[in-house]
Every structure is written in structure tokens, then in C-alpha cells.
mmCIF file of C-alpha atoms in Angstrom:
data_model
loop_
_atom_site.group_PDB
_atom_site.id
_atom_site.type_symbol
_atom_site.label_atom_id
_atom_site.label_comp_id
_atom_site.label_asym_id
_atom_site.label_seq_id
_atom_site.Cartn_x
_atom_site.Cartn_y
_atom_site.Cartn_z
ATOM 1 C CA MET A 149 0.279 -0.004 -0.376
ATOM 2 C CA LYS A 150 2.344 2.398 0.949
ATOM 3 C CA GLU A 151 4.591 2.189 -2.227
ATOM 4 C CA THR A 152 1.226 2.555 -4.337
ATOM 5 C CA ALA A 153 1.039 5.684 -2.945
ATOM 6 C CA ARG A 154 4.205 6.647 -3.241
ATOM 7 C CA TYR A 155 3.985 5.546 -7.165
ATOM 8 C CA GLY A 156 1.012 7.779 -7.845
ATOM 9 C CA PHE A 157 2.845 11.177 -5.541
ATOM 10 C CA ILE A 158 6.112 10.630 -8.021
ATOM 11 C CA LEU A 159 3.697 10.625 -10.644
ATOM 12 C CA GLY A 160 1.225 13.882 -10.175
ATOM 13 C CA LEU A 161 5.010 15.153 -8.812
ATOM 14 C CA ILE A 162 5.286 14.305 -12.829
ATOM 15 C CA CYS A 163 2.831 15.304 -13.757
ATOM 16 C CA VAL A 164 2.964 19.270 -12.206
ATOM 17 C CA VAL A 165 6.303 19.580 -14.033
ATOM 18 C CA ALA A 166 4.775 18.884 -17.318
ATOM 19 C CA ALA A 167 2.195 21.446 -16.640
ATOM 20 C CA GLY A 168 4.657 23.559 -15.836
ATOM 21 C CA LEU A 169 7.001 23.387 -17.947
ATOM 22 C CA LEU A 170 3.775 23.514 -20.771
ATOM 23 C CA ALA A 171 2.186 26.393 -19.220
ATOM 24 C CA ALA A 172 5.731 28.538 -19.372
ATOM 25 C CA ALA A 173 5.959 27.513 -22.641
ATOM 26 C CA ASN A 174 2.497 28.456 -23.401
ATOM 27 C CA ALA A 175 3.660 32.456 -21.453
ATOM 28 C CA LEU A 176 6.791 32.623 -23.516
ATOM 29 C CA THR A 177 5.171 31.332 -27.363
ATOM 30 C CA ALA A 178 1.921 33.373 -27.125
ATOM 31 C CA PRO A 179 3.198 36.533 -28.269
ATOM 32 C CA LYS A 180 5.214 35.311 -31.368
ATOM 33 C CA ILE A 181 2.203 32.531 -32.383
ATOM 34 C CA LEU A 182 -0.311 35.780 -31.236
ATOM 35 C CA SER A 183 2.041 38.483 -34.062
ATOM 36 C CA ALA A 184 2.413 35.817 -36.277
ATOM 37 C CA ALA A 185 -1.539 34.919 -37.663
ATOM 38 C CA GLN A 186 -1.357 39.107 -36.897
ATOM 39 C CA ALA A 187 1.091 39.619 -39.924
ATOM 40 C CA GLU A 188 -1.086 36.879 -42.032
ATOM 41 C CA GLU A 189 -4.106 38.619 -41.572
ATOM 42 C CA GLN A 190 -3.262 41.552 -42.626
ATOM 43 C CA ALA A 191 -0.749 40.572 -45.927
ATOM 44 C CA ALA A 192 -4.734 38.668 -46.049
ATOM 45 C CA LEU A 193 -6.575 41.099 -46.185
ATOM 46 C CA LYS A 194 -3.649 43.260 -48.058
ATOM 47 C CA GLU A 195 -3.865 41.177 -50.768
ATOM 48 C CA VAL A 196 -8.024 41.360 -50.925
ATOM 49 C CA MET A 197 -7.485 45.074 -50.817
ATOM 50 C CA PRO A 198 -4.400 46.147 -52.128
ATOM 51 C CA LEU A 199 -5.535 49.774 -52.454
ATOM 52 C CA ALA A 200 -5.872 50.023 -48.889
ATOM 53 C CA ALA A 201 -3.224 51.663 -46.456
ATOM 54 C CA LYS A 202 -4.810 50.544 -43.368
ATOM 55 C CA PHE A 203 -7.945 47.972 -42.266
ATOM 56 C CA THR A 204 -10.068 48.864 -39.274
ATOM 57 C CA ALA A 205 -12.290 45.750 -37.500
ATOM 58 C CA ILE A 206 -15.200 46.199 -37.141
ATOM 59 C CA GLU A 207 -16.330 44.248 -33.881
ATOM 60 C CA SER A 208 -19.524 42.449 -32.479
ATOM 61 C CA GLY A 209 -21.591 40.964 -29.430
ATOM 62 C CA PRO A 210 -19.750 39.694 -25.736
ATOM 63 C CA ASP A 211 -16.237 38.305 -27.740
ATOM 64 C CA GLN A 212 -15.642 41.100 -29.912
ATOM 65 C CA GLU A 213 -15.776 39.055 -32.912
ATOM 66 C CA THR A 214 -14.786 40.631 -36.369
ATOM 67 C CA LEU A 215 -17.335 41.403 -38.477
ATOM 68 C CA TYR A 216 -15.632 43.279 -40.721
ATOM 69 C CA TYR A 217 -13.192 44.995 -41.281
ATOM 70 C CA LYS A 218 -13.455 48.358 -42.786
ATOM 71 C CA ALA A 219 -10.412 49.780 -45.729
ATOM 72 C CA PHE A 220 -9.157 53.290 -45.372
ATOM 73 C CA ASP A 221 -6.555 54.956 -47.962
ATOM 74 C CA ALA A 222 -3.268 56.356 -47.834
ATOM 75 C CA GLN A 223 -5.528 60.031 -46.828
ATOM 76 C CA GLY A 224 -7.916 57.658 -44.393
ATOM 77 C CA LYS A 225 -11.134 57.584 -47.077
ATOM 78 C CA LEU A 226 -12.971 54.752 -46.863
ATOM 79 C CA ILE A 227 -12.642 53.154 -50.025
ATOM 80 C CA GLY A 228 -14.435 49.420 -49.676
ATOM 81 C CA PHE A 229 -14.262 46.893 -46.928
ATOM 82 C CA VAL A 230 -13.225 43.530 -46.030
ATOM 83 C CA PHE A 231 -15.286 40.490 -45.136
ATOM 84 C CA LYS A 232 -14.796 36.450 -44.228
ATOM 85 C CA ALA A 233 -18.023 34.214 -45.882
ATOM 86 C CA LYS A 234 -17.834 30.805 -44.736
ATOM 87 C CA GLY A 235 -19.832 28.238 -47.042
ATOM 88 C CA LYS A 236 -20.532 23.990 -46.874
ATOM 89 C CA GLY A 237 -18.005 22.320 -49.292
ATOM 90 C CA TYR A 238 -18.374 19.163 -49.994
ATOM 91 C CA SER A 239 -16.197 17.591 -47.190
ATOM 92 C CA SER A 240 -16.011 20.815 -44.964
ATOM 93 C CA VAL A 241 -16.843 24.078 -44.758
ATOM 94 C CA ILE A 242 -14.831 27.035 -46.242
ATOM 95 C CA GLU A 243 -13.893 30.472 -45.324
ATOM 96 C CA THR A 244 -12.940 32.927 -47.911
ATOM 97 C CA LEU A 245 -11.429 36.702 -47.634
ATOM 98 C CA ALA A 246 -13.116 39.824 -50.113
ATOM 99 C CA GLY A 247 -12.151 42.766 -51.076
ATOM 100 C CA ILE A 248 -15.539 45.141 -51.848
ATOM 101 C CA PHE A 249 -15.237 48.553 -53.284
ATOM 102 C CA LEU A 250 -18.155 51.116 -52.462
ATOM 103 C CA ASP A 251 -19.568 50.576 -55.805
ATOM 104 C CA GLU A 252 -19.603 47.363 -54.423
ATOM 105 C CA LYS A 253 -17.247 45.066 -57.309
ATOM 106 C CA ILE A 254 -14.961 43.038 -55.110
ATOM 107 C CA SER A 255 -11.378 43.837 -55.528
ATOM 108 C CA ALA A 256 -10.123 40.344 -54.730
ATOM 109 C CA ILE A 257 -11.113 37.346 -52.737
ATOM 110 C CA LYS A 258 -8.778 34.717 -51.087
ATOM 111 C CA VAL A 259 -9.658 30.984 -49.709
ATOM 112 C CA ILE A 260 -8.139 31.087 -46.504
ATOM 113 C CA SER A 261 -9.227 27.885 -44.479
ATOM 114 C CA LEU A 262 -10.490 24.913 -46.964
ATOM 115 C CA ASN A 263 -10.478 20.639 -46.262
ATOM 116 C CA GLU A 264 -11.588 20.706 -49.857
ATOM 117 C CA THR A 265 -10.852 16.656 -51.899
ATOM 118 C CA PRO A 266 -6.879 16.994 -52.754
ATOM 119 C CA GLY A 267 -6.830 17.549 -56.192
ATOM 120 C CA LEU A 268 -9.659 18.871 -57.527
ATOM 121 C CA GLY A 269 -11.978 20.660 -54.073
ATOM 122 C CA MET A 270 -8.803 21.640 -54.278
ATOM 123 C CA ARG A 271 -8.984 23.833 -57.545
ATOM 124 C CA ILE A 272 -10.156 26.522 -55.665
ATOM 125 C CA THR A 273 -7.188 28.433 -54.225
ATOM 126 C CA GLU A 274 -6.576 28.805 -57.771
ATOM 127 C CA ASP A 275 -6.481 31.560 -59.904
ATOM 128 C CA LYS A 276 -8.006 31.163 -62.447
ATOM 129 C CA PHE A 277 -11.221 30.385 -59.656
ATOM 130 C CA THR A 278 -10.762 33.371 -57.427
ATOM 131 C CA GLY A 279 -9.898 36.240 -60.976
ATOM 132 C CA GLN A 280 -13.186 35.403 -61.710
ATOM 133 C CA PHE A 281 -13.955 37.744 -59.262
ATOM 134 C CA ASN A 282 -12.003 40.210 -59.730
ATOM 135 C CA GLN A 283 -14.125 43.597 -60.940
ATOM 136 C CA LYS A 284 -17.740 41.833 -59.819
ATOM 137 C CA ASN A 285 -20.883 42.988 -58.613
ATOM 138 C CA SER A 286 -20.888 41.685 -55.460
ATOM 139 C CA LEU A 287 -24.831 40.894 -55.180
ATOM 140 C CA ASP A 288 -25.307 39.134 -58.638
ATOM 141 C CA LEU A 289 -21.927 36.496 -58.737
ATOM 142 C CA SER A 290 -23.812 34.654 -61.424
ATOM 143 C CA SER A 291 -21.310 34.317 -65.016
ATOM 144 C CA VAL A 292 -18.501 33.504 -61.899
ATOM 145 C CA GLU A 293 -17.812 29.452 -63.673
ATOM 146 C CA ALA A 294 -17.240 26.648 -60.744
ATOM 147 C CA ILE A 295 -14.931 24.239 -62.118
ATOM 148 C CA THR A 296 -15.748 21.073 -63.333
ATOM 149 C CA GLY A 297 -15.460 17.772 -60.369
ATOM 150 C CA ALA A 298 -15.405 20.443 -58.099
ATOM 151 C CA THR A 299 -19.283 21.774 -58.080
ATOM 152 C CA ILE A 300 -20.012 21.396 -54.285
ATOM 153 C CA SER A 301 -16.535 23.637 -54.087
ATOM 154 C CA SER A 302 -17.258 26.763 -56.038
ATOM 155 C CA ARG A 303 -20.773 27.032 -55.324
ATOM 156 C CA ALA A 304 -19.619 26.964 -52.214
ATOM 157 C CA VAL A 305 -16.746 29.496 -51.641
ATOM 158 C CA ILE A 306 -19.844 32.140 -55.036
ATOM 159 C CA ASN A 307 -22.982 32.103 -52.240
ATOM 160 C CA SER A 308 -20.962 32.578 -49.305
ATOM 161 C CA VAL A 309 -19.316 35.738 -51.112
ATOM 162 C CA MET A 310 -22.931 36.373 -53.026
ATOM 163 C CA LYS A 311 -24.665 36.025 -48.803
ATOM 164 C CA LYS A 312 -22.513 37.884 -46.982
ATOM 165 C CA ALA A 313 -21.738 40.744 -49.227
ATOM 166 C CA LYS A 314 -25.964 41.277 -49.236
ATOM 167 C CA GLU A 315 -24.808 42.260 -45.641
ATOM 168 C CA ILE A 316 -22.328 44.239 -45.584
ATOM 169 C CA SER A 317 -23.783 46.252 -49.058
ATOM 170 C CA GLU A 318 -25.746 47.425 -45.997
ATOM 171 C CA LEU A 319 -24.032 49.023 -43.614
ATOM 172 C CA ILE A 320 -21.901 49.970 -47.019
ATOM 173 C CA LYS A 321 -25.333 52.663 -47.234
ATOM 174 C CA ASN A 322 -24.300 53.008 -44.468
ATOM 175 C CA ASP A 323 -21.365 54.907 -44.701
ATOM 176 C CA LYS A 324 -21.762 56.173 -48.124
#
């Protein structure tokens, strides 16, 4: 019985030391991870709205979730909005970042998160597909052609961007 208690104590001590080391590693790396994530986000924002010099996040709710970003030029003039759109693809939720100008035309889109079928489904990240969105009216993307063999994934991107753009268009009308 005493030996069992001793082993339990040793195991508990090992767990406490391991937890402490993990907490210390997290404390040391968390700021760097956050900084890298913010830099990656800024690069993605700039990619879909290249004319913008500054982005301001518009947040809402108790957890301050970002609803969209306002994009400003170098003179501080509002030039558009950037938003995330999510849609159910063939095998995963596809998250897309889209930029729209004040006239509701799309500046660009970027697929930022997906787990689709390697090969066909992943083709929605290619410029041949995403480039079709450029300068299109964000409320009518019917002219964007789906990728053969990846129709569900293509439609998920098209429909999610249109749906979110409709929500954002109300904000555009209020900010003009």
C-alpha cells in the first residue's frame, strides 16, 4: 500500500512539473504566435484590398468577434470593406476573405481555410477560379463559372460570398 502511494505521489509530481513546463512554453511562445497570426491576417487583408493602406476591424458581441473590416486609403478615405464568408463545401466548411469597393464590386477574394478533396476540390484556391470574382458585382456572381468536378466547393464559395456581401451592402449604404 505504501509503495502504491509512493508511485502515485511520483506520478503526480511528474504531472505537475510537465504542466508547469507546458505553461511556461505557452507563456513564452503565445506573443510570437499572436504576432505571426496578426501579420498573416494583415497580409491577407492587403491581398484582397491592395489599394488600402489601413484596415479597421468592426467588432460585435460579447466576445468582440470581427464582423468585417473597413478599408481606408493613404489619405484616410473609406474605399471599401473586407469580410469573411463561410460556406459548406463538399467535405468541409470553406472560409473565404473578400474585399468589396464602395460601388459593391469585388476587388479580390482569397480562400483562407478549407479541407476539400486533394486535387479537384483544392482547385478553388487557384487564380483561374478566384480571379473570376475581380470587378464583379458582389450581389450577382452568376457569371462566375464553377470548376468542373468541384461544383459543390465552387458553389459554396460563390454563394457564401454573395450572401455575406448582401449583409455588408447594407453597411455600405449607411457609410456612403
